[in-house]
mmCIF file of N, CA and C and ligand atoms in Angstrom:
data_model
loop_
_atom_site.group_PDB
_atom_site.id
_atom_site.type_symbol
_atom_site.label_atom_id
_atom_site.label_comp_id
_atom_site.label_asym_id
_atom_site.label_seq_id
_atom_site.Cartn_x
_atom_site.Cartn_y
_atom_site.Cartn_z
ATOM 1 N N MET A 1 -23.259 3.449 9.101
ATOM 2 C CA MET A 1 -22.411 3.252 7.923
ATOM 3 C C MET A 1 -22.219 4.550 7.139
ATOM 4 N N ASP A 2 -23.278 5.380 7.088
ATOM 5 C CA ASP A 2 -23.158 6.660 6.361
ATOM 6 C C ASP A 2 -22.024 7.505 6.917
ATOM 7 N N GLU A 3 -21.905 7.514 8.261
ATOM 8 C CA GLU A 3 -20.846 8.330 8.888
ATOM 9 C C GLU A 3 -19.461 7.807 8.532
ATOM 10 N N VAL A 4 -19.336 6.489 8.557
ATOM 11 C CA VAL A 4 -18.039 5.887 8.206
ATOM 12 C C VAL A 4 -17.678 6.244 6.770
ATOM 13 N N ARG A 5 -18.663 6.144 5.873
ATOM 14 C CA ARG A 5 -18.385 6.449 4.456
ATOM 15 C C ARG A 5 -18.054 7.923 4.270
ATOM 16 N N ALA A 6 -18.715 8.772 5.035
ATOM 17 C CA ALA A 6 -18.407 10.209 4.950
ATOM 18 C C ALA A 6 -16.978 10.457 5.436
ATOM 19 N N ALA A 7 -16.566 9.732 6.492
ATOM 20 C CA ALA A 7 -15.190 9.880 7.002
ATOM 21 C C ALA A 7 -14.188 9.401 5.955
ATOM 22 N N ILE A 8 -14.504 8.281 5.292
ATOM 23 C CA ILE A 8 -13.614 7.765 4.235
ATOM 24 C C ILE A 8 -13.510 8.775 3.092
ATOM 25 N N ASP A 9 -14.657 9.338 2.681
ATOM 26 C CA ASP A 9 -14.639 10.328 1.586
ATOM 27 C C ASP A 9 -13.799 11.543 1.971
ATOM 28 N N ALA A 10 -13.916 11.972 3.232
ATOM 29 C CA ALA A 10 -13.141 13.140 3.688
ATOM 30 C C ALA A 10 -11.646 12.823 3.690
ATOM 31 N N LEU A 11 -11.303 11.612 4.118
ATOM 32 C CA LEU A 11 -9.886 11.223 4.117
ATOM 33 C C LEU A 11 -9.353 11.108 2.692
ATOM 34 N N ASP A 12 -10.165 10.573 1.791
ATOM 35 C CA ASP A 12 -9.731 10.479 0.383
ATOM 36 C C ASP A 12 -9.470 11.873 -0.186
ATOM 37 N N ALA A 13 -10.287 12.839 0.217
ATOM 38 C CA ALA A 13 -10.091 14.212 -0.266
ATOM 39 C C ALA A 13 -8.773 14.783 0.257
ATOM 40 N N GLU A 14 -8.356 14.347 1.451
ATOM 41 C CA GLU A 14 -7.051 14.796 1.986
ATOM 42 C C GLU A 14 -5.895 14.060 1.309
ATOM 43 N N LEU A 15 -6.140 12.772 1.002
ATOM 44 C CA LEU A 15 -5.074 11.975 0.383
ATOM 45 C C LEU A 15 -4.781 12.407 -1.050
ATOM 46 N N MET A 16 -5.798 12.852 -1.767
ATOM 47 C CA MET A 16 -5.622 13.080 -3.214
ATOM 48 C C MET A 16 -4.555 14.123 -3.543
ATOM 49 N N PRO A 17 -4.528 15.281 -2.836
ATOM 50 C CA PRO A 17 -3.451 16.233 -3.150
ATOM 51 C C PRO A 17 -2.063 15.659 -2.864
ATOM 52 N N LEU A 18 -1.960 14.798 -1.860
ATOM 53 C CA LEU A 18 -0.671 14.168 -1.564
ATOM 54 C C LEU A 18 -0.299 13.189 -2.678
ATOM 55 N N MET A 19 -1.292 12.476 -3.172
ATOM 56 C CA MET A 19 -1.049 11.536 -4.268
ATOM 57 C C MET A 19 -0.639 12.299 -5.535
ATOM 58 N N ALA A 20 -1.289 13.449 -5.755
ATOM 59 C CA ALA A 20 -0.936 14.274 -6.925
ATOM 60 C C ALA A 20 0.493 14.804 -6.781
ATOM 61 N N ALA A 21 0.884 15.191 -5.561
ATOM 62 C CA ALA A 21 2.250 15.671 -5.320
ATOM 63 C C ALA A 21 3.243 14.534 -5.552
ATOM 64 N N ARG A 22 2.875 13.316 -5.141
ATOM 65 C CA ARG A 22 3.748 12.155 -5.367
ATOM 66 C C ARG A 22 3.891 11.896 -6.862
ATOM 67 N N ALA A 23 2.765 12.010 -7.595
ATOM 68 C CA ALA A 23 2.798 11.814 -9.050
ATOM 69 C C ALA A 23 3.701 12.857 -9.710
ATOM 70 N N HIS A 24 3.716 14.062 -9.163
ATOM 71 C CA HIS A 24 4.581 15.111 -9.698
ATOM 72 C C HIS A 24 6.054 14.707 -9.524
ATOM 73 N N CYS A 25 6.395 14.168 -8.360
ATOM 74 C CA CYS A 25 7.776 13.680 -8.123
ATOM 75 C C CYS A 25 8.118 12.556 -9.094
ATOM 76 N N ILE A 26 7.158 11.678 -9.345
ATOM 77 C CA ILE A 26 7.393 10.567 -10.283
ATOM 78 C C ILE A 26 7.664 11.119 -11.677
ATOM 79 N N ALA A 27 6.923 12.150 -12.072
ATOM 80 C CA ALA A 27 7.153 12.766 -13.389
ATOM 81 C C ALA A 27 8.553 13.385 -13.442
ATOM 82 N N GLU A 28 8.989 13.977 -12.339
ATOM 83 C CA GLU A 28 10.358 14.525 -12.260
ATOM 84 C C GLU A 28 11.379 13.403 -12.433
ATOM 85 N N ALA A 29 11.147 12.286 -11.727
ATOM 86 C CA ALA A 29 12.053 11.127 -11.826
ATOM 87 C C ALA A 29 12.119 10.634 -13.269
ATOM 88 N N ALA A 30 10.959 10.616 -13.948
ATOM 89 C CA ALA A 30 10.920 10.157 -15.343
ATOM 90 C C ALA A 30 11.776 11.065 -16.223
ATOM 91 N N ARG A 31 11.685 12.383 -15.980
ATOM 92 C CA ARG A 31 12.479 13.331 -16.770
ATOM 93 C C ARG A 31 13.984 13.123 -16.528
ATOM 94 N N ILE A 32 14.345 12.878 -15.255
ATOM 95 C CA ILE A 32 15.762 12.717 -14.906
ATOM 96 C C ILE A 32 16.313 11.402 -15.470
ATOM 97 N N LYS A 33 15.559 10.313 -15.281
ATOM 98 C CA LYS A 33 16.055 8.998 -15.735
ATOM 99 C C LYS A 33 16.071 8.913 -17.263
ATOM 100 N N ASN A 34 14.937 9.332 -17.875
ATOM 101 C CA ASN A 34 14.856 9.391 -19.343
ATOM 102 C C ASN A 34 15.174 8.054 -20.021
ATOM 103 N N ASP A 35 14.824 6.937 -19.344
ATOM 104 C CA ASP A 35 15.050 5.608 -19.920
ATOM 105 C C ASP A 35 14.018 4.640 -19.320
ATOM 106 N N PRO A 36 13.026 4.204 -20.130
ATOM 107 C CA PRO A 36 11.962 3.323 -19.621
ATOM 108 C C PRO A 36 12.489 2.062 -18.949
ATOM 109 N N GLU A 37 13.694 1.623 -19.340
ATOM 110 C CA GLU A 37 14.269 0.382 -18.774
ATOM 111 C C GLU A 37 14.606 0.516 -17.295
ATOM 112 N N VAL A 38 14.789 1.749 -16.823
ATOM 113 C CA VAL A 38 15.178 1.931 -15.417
ATOM 114 C C VAL A 38 14.052 2.564 -14.591
ATOM 115 N N ALA A 39 12.807 2.398 -15.062
ATOM 116 C CA ALA A 39 11.670 2.892 -14.267
ATOM 117 C C ALA A 39 11.681 2.226 -12.892
ATOM 118 N N LEU A 40 11.965 0.929 -12.876
ATOM 119 C CA LEU A 40 11.973 0.172 -11.617
ATOM 120 C C LEU A 40 13.411 0.042 -11.110
ATOM 121 N N VAL A 41 13.663 0.617 -9.936
ATOM 122 C CA VAL A 41 14.981 0.494 -9.296
ATOM 123 C C VAL A 41 14.779 -0.360 -8.028
ATOM 124 N N PRO A 42 15.159 -1.656 -8.101
ATOM 125 C CA PRO A 42 14.801 -2.589 -7.021
ATOM 126 C C PRO A 42 15.218 -2.145 -5.622
ATOM 127 N N TRP A 43 16.463 -1.631 -5.458
ATOM 128 C CA TRP A 43 16.903 -1.276 -4.101
ATOM 129 C C TRP A 43 16.021 -0.163 -3.531
ATOM 130 N N ARG A 44 15.576 0.762 -4.402
ATOM 131 C CA ARG A 44 14.750 1.878 -3.933
ATOM 132 C C ARG A 44 13.331 1.395 -3.564
ATOM 133 N N VAL A 45 12.811 0.444 -4.361
ATOM 134 C CA VAL A 45 11.504 -0.137 -4.029
ATOM 135 C C VAL A 45 11.560 -0.764 -2.636
ATOM 136 N N GLU A 46 12.658 -1.496 -2.351
ATOM 137 C CA GLU A 46 12.786 -2.140 -1.033
ATOM 138 C C GLU A 46 12.931 -1.102 0.078
ATOM 139 N N GLU A 47 13.667 -0.028 -0.204
ATOM 140 C CA GLU A 47 13.832 1.034 0.799
ATOM 141 C C GLU A 47 12.484 1.689 1.126
ATOM 142 N N VAL A 48 11.706 2.001 0.075
ATOM 143 C CA VAL A 48 10.401 2.637 0.300
ATOM 144 C C VAL A 48 9.470 1.671 1.056
ATOM 145 N N ALA A 49 9.535 0.381 0.721
ATOM 146 C CA ALA A 49 8.704 -0.612 1.422
ATOM 147 C C ALA A 49 9.085 -0.683 2.901
ATOM 148 N N ARG A 50 10.393 -0.625 3.189
ATOM 149 C CA ARG A 50 10.839 -0.626 4.602
ATOM 150 C C ARG A 50 10.362 0.637 5.311
ATOM 151 N N ASN A 51 10.485 1.780 4.621
ATOM 152 C CA ASN A 51 9.993 3.033 5.206
ATOM 153 C C ASN A 51 8.505 2.940 5.531
ATOM 154 N N ALA A 52 7.745 2.351 4.609
ATOM 155 C CA ALA A 52 6.284 2.226 4.805
ATOM 156 C C ALA A 52 5.983 1.385 6.042
ATOM 157 N N ARG A 53 6.741 0.319 6.234
ATOM 158 C CA ARG A 53 6.535 -0.518 7.429
ATOM 159 C C ARG A 53 6.791 0.296 8.702
ATOM 160 N N ALA A 54 7.901 1.051 8.694
ATOM 161 C CA ALA A 54 8.253 1.844 9.883
ATOM 162 C C ALA A 54 7.194 2.922 10.137
ATOM 163 N N LEU A 55 6.754 3.580 9.071
ATOM 164 C CA LEU A 55 5.729 4.620 9.225
ATOM 165 C C LEU A 55 4.412 4.016 9.711
ATOM 166 N N GLY A 56 4.081 2.828 9.177
ATOM 167 C CA GLY A 56 2.870 2.139 9.625
ATOM 168 C C GLY A 56 2.916 1.887 11.124
ATOM 169 N N GLU A 57 4.058 1.349 11.569
ATOM 170 C CA GLU A 57 4.213 1.069 13.000
ATOM 171 C C GLU A 57 4.041 2.335 13.825
ATOM 172 N N ARG A 58 4.662 3.416 13.369
ATOM 173 C CA ARG A 58 4.614 4.680 14.119
ATOM 174 C C ARG A 58 3.199 5.237 14.214
ATOM 175 N N HIS A 59 2.395 4.975 13.181
ATOM 176 C CA HIS A 59 1.052 5.571 13.142
ATOM 177 C C HIS A 59 -0.079 4.581 13.433
ATOM 178 N N GLY A 60 0.279 3.399 13.914
ATOM 179 C CA GLY A 60 -0.753 2.451 14.315
ATOM 180 C C GLY A 60 -1.421 1.719 13.165
ATOM 181 N N LEU A 61 -0.702 1.600 12.033
ATOM 182 C CA LEU A 61 -1.220 0.800 10.908
ATOM 183 C C LEU A 61 -0.381 -0.472 10.821
ATOM 184 N N ASP A 62 -1.048 -1.617 10.726
ATOM 185 C CA ASP A 62 -0.367 -2.908 10.606
ATOM 186 C C ASP A 62 0.749 -2.800 9.538
ATOM 187 N N PRO A 63 2.015 -3.019 9.926
ATOM 188 C CA PRO A 63 3.119 -2.882 8.969
ATOM 189 C C PRO A 63 2.976 -3.752 7.727
ATOM 190 N N ASP A 64 2.393 -4.957 7.885
ATOM 191 C CA ASP A 64 2.188 -5.821 6.710
ATOM 192 C C ASP A 64 1.238 -5.148 5.720
ATOM 193 N N LEU A 65 0.175 -4.539 6.269
ATOM 194 C CA LEU A 65 -0.786 -3.846 5.401
ATOM 195 C C LEU A 65 -0.137 -2.615 4.776
ATOM 196 N N ALA A 66 0.629 -1.865 5.584
ATOM 197 C CA ALA A 66 1.306 -0.675 5.053
ATOM 198 C C ALA A 66 2.222 -1.068 3.896
ATOM 199 N N GLU A 67 2.987 -2.146 4.089
ATOM 200 C CA GLU A 67 3.908 -2.576 3.031
ATOM 201 C C GLU A 67 3.146 -2.988 1.771
ATOM 202 N N LYS A 68 2.048 -3.736 1.954
ATOM 203 C CA LYS A 68 1.266 -4.177 0.783
ATOM 204 C C LYS A 68 0.684 -2.985 0.040
ATOM 205 N N LEU A 69 0.153 -2.023 0.795
ATOM 206 C CA LEU A 69 -0.424 -0.833 0.161
ATOM 207 C C LEU A 69 0.635 -0.080 -0.627
ATOM 208 N N TRP A 70 1.809 0.096 0.001
ATOM 209 C CA TRP A 70 2.860 0.875 -0.671
ATOM 210 C C TRP A 70 3.421 0.140 -1.889
ATOM 211 N N ARG A 71 3.540 -1.187 -1.784
ATOM 212 C CA ARG A 71 4.038 -1.935 -2.950
ATOM 213 C C ARG A 71 3.046 -1.827 -4.118
ATOM 214 N N ALA A 72 1.732 -1.895 -3.802
ATOM 215 C CA ALA A 72 0.718 -1.770 -4.864
ATOM 216 C C ALA A 72 0.774 -0.374 -5.471
ATOM 217 N N MET A 73 0.889 0.645 -4.596
ATOM 218 C CA MET A 73 0.967 2.026 -5.082
ATOM 219 C C MET A 73 2.216 2.216 -5.948
ATOM 220 N N MET A 74 3.361 1.713 -5.476
ATOM 221 C CA MET A 74 4.599 1.867 -6.253
ATOM 222 C C MET A 74 4.483 1.183 -7.608
ATOM 223 N N ALA A 75 3.826 0.017 -7.652
ATOM 224 C CA ALA A 75 3.689 -0.690 -8.940
ATOM 225 C C ALA A 75 2.970 0.209 -9.942
ATOM 226 N N GLU A 76 1.936 0.909 -9.476
ATOM 227 C CA GLU A 76 1.192 1.805 -10.379
ATOM 228 C C GLU A 76 2.034 3.017 -10.765
ATOM 229 N N PHE A 77 2.768 3.577 -9.802
ATOM 230 C CA PHE A 77 3.607 4.742 -10.123
ATOM 231 C C PHE A 77 4.749 4.349 -11.059
ATOM 232 N N ILE A 78 5.300 3.170 -10.863
ATOM 233 C CA ILE A 78 6.386 2.722 -11.744
ATOM 234 C C ILE A 78 5.859 2.536 -13.167
ATOM 235 N N ALA A 79 4.664 1.938 -13.291
ATOM 236 C CA ALA A 79 4.061 1.773 -14.627
ATOM 237 C C ALA A 79 3.819 3.144 -15.258
ATOM 238 N N HIS A 80 3.350 4.085 -14.428
ATOM 239 C CA HIS A 80 3.104 5.450 -14.930
ATOM 240 C C HIS A 80 4.409 6.112 -15.365
ATOM 241 N N GLU A 81 5.442 5.947 -14.533
ATOM 242 C CA GLU A 81 6.759 6.524 -14.849
ATOM 243 C C GLU A 81 7.270 5.958 -16.175
ATOM 244 N N ARG A 82 7.106 4.632 -16.338
ATOM 245 C CA ARG A 82 7.575 3.988 -17.573
ATOM 246 C C ARG A 82 6.815 4.545 -18.781
ATOM 247 N N THR A 83 5.500 4.704 -18.627
ATOM 248 C CA THR A 83 4.675 5.255 -19.722
ATOM 249 C C THR A 83 5.149 6.659 -20.087
ATOM 250 N N LEU A 84 5.399 7.491 -19.073
ATOM 251 C CA LEU A 84 5.867 8.852 -19.349
ATOM 252 C C LEU A 84 7.171 8.831 -20.131
ATOM 253 N N MET A 85 8.090 7.933 -19.751
ATOM 254 C CA MET A 85 9.388 7.872 -20.432
ATOM 255 C C MET A 85 9.243 7.311 -21.839
ATOM 256 N N GLU A 86 8.328 6.340 -22.019
ATOM 257 C CA GLU A 86 8.085 5.810 -23.370
ATOM 258 C C GLU A 86 7.504 6.900 -24.268
ATOM 259 N N GLN A 87 6.585 7.689 -23.693
ATOM 260 C CA GLN A 87 6.000 8.782 -24.475
ATOM 261 C C GLN A 87 7.060 9.808 -24.854
ATOM 262 N N ALA A 88 7.970 10.092 -23.912
ATOM 263 C CA ALA A 88 9.032 11.070 -24.188
ATOM 264 C C ALA A 88 9.954 10.541 -25.288
ATOM 265 N N VAL A 89 10.276 9.238 -25.213
ATOM 266 C CA VAL A 89 11.134 8.629 -26.236
ATOM 267 C C VAL A 89 10.444 8.702 -27.594
ATOM 268 N N ALA A 90 9.149 8.336 -27.627
ATOM 269 C CA ALA A 90 8.395 8.359 -28.890
ATOM 270 C C ALA A 90 8.312 9.786 -29.429
ATOM 271 N N GLY A 91 8.052 10.734 -28.533
ATOM 272 C CA GLY A 91 7.956 12.142 -28.952
ATOM 273 C C GLY A 91 9.289 12.649 -29.469
ATOM 274 N N GLY A 92 10.367 12.270 -28.770
ATOM 275 C CA GLY A 92 11.706 12.699 -29.185
ATOM 276 C C GLY A 92 12.083 12.124 -30.528
ATOM 277 N N ALA A 93 11.703 10.848 -30.757
ATOM 278 C CA ALA A 93 12.053 10.181 -32.013
ATOM 279 C C ALA A 93 11.332 10.814 -33.198
ATOM 280 N N ALA A 94 10.136 11.362 -32.911
ATOM 281 C CA ALA A 94 9.323 11.904 -34.007
ATOM 282 C C ALA A 94 9.792 13.291 -34.424
ATOM 283 N N THR A 95 10.555 13.948 -33.575
ATOM 284 C CA THR A 95 10.922 15.332 -33.908
ATOM 285 C C THR A 95 12.342 15.396 -34.473
HETATM 286 C C1 ISJ B 1 10.876 7.326 -8.221
HETATM 287 C C2 ISJ B 1 11.607 6.269 -8.528
HETATM 288 O O1 ISJ B 1 11.137 5.326 -9.441
HETATM 289 C C3 ISJ B 1 10.395 4.212 -8.986
HETATM 290 C C4 ISJ B 1 9.235 4.602 -8.155
HETATM 291 C C5 ISJ B 1 9.242 4.452 -6.794
HETATM 292 C C6 ISJ B 1 8.141 4.989 -5.955
HETATM 293 O O2 ISJ B 1 6.990 5.077 -6.426
HETATM 294 O O3 ISJ B 1 8.417 5.355 -4.785
HETATM 295 C C7 ISJ B 1 10.297 3.787 -6.169
HETATM 296 C C8 ISJ B 1 11.286 3.188 -6.879
HETATM 297 C C9 ISJ B 1 11.448 3.349 -8.350
HETATM 298 O O4 ISJ B 1 11.619 2.179 -9.027
HETATM 299 C C10 ISJ B 1 12.963 6.038 -7.989
HETATM 300 O O5 ISJ B 1 13.724 5.259 -8.593
HETATM 301 O O6 ISJ B 1 13.293 6.606 -6.935
#
């Protein structure tokens, strides 16, 4: 079990910079959209979910699991994007 956990920790260390890069793109999207009401764009969520299924299949990950993981991740990024835009609106209103 120790070896498996060490492998998981090593993979998490590889995933984190990619997650940070994704968060950077989300922050860019927040700046461009500049409206908390449009944090969630349904057609794009469905497109990313379809992409995740295809990528899962290509890399030997159950597509159902890939889709669930990506939908959960997107929900968190969308909430984060909305928070960033709300903060920008609040900051803009105060100045
Ligand atoms: C980045 C966007 O904002 C949201 C975040 C998404 C994501 O985490 O991939 C996908 C759809 C959007 O609702 C976008 O609209 O493309």
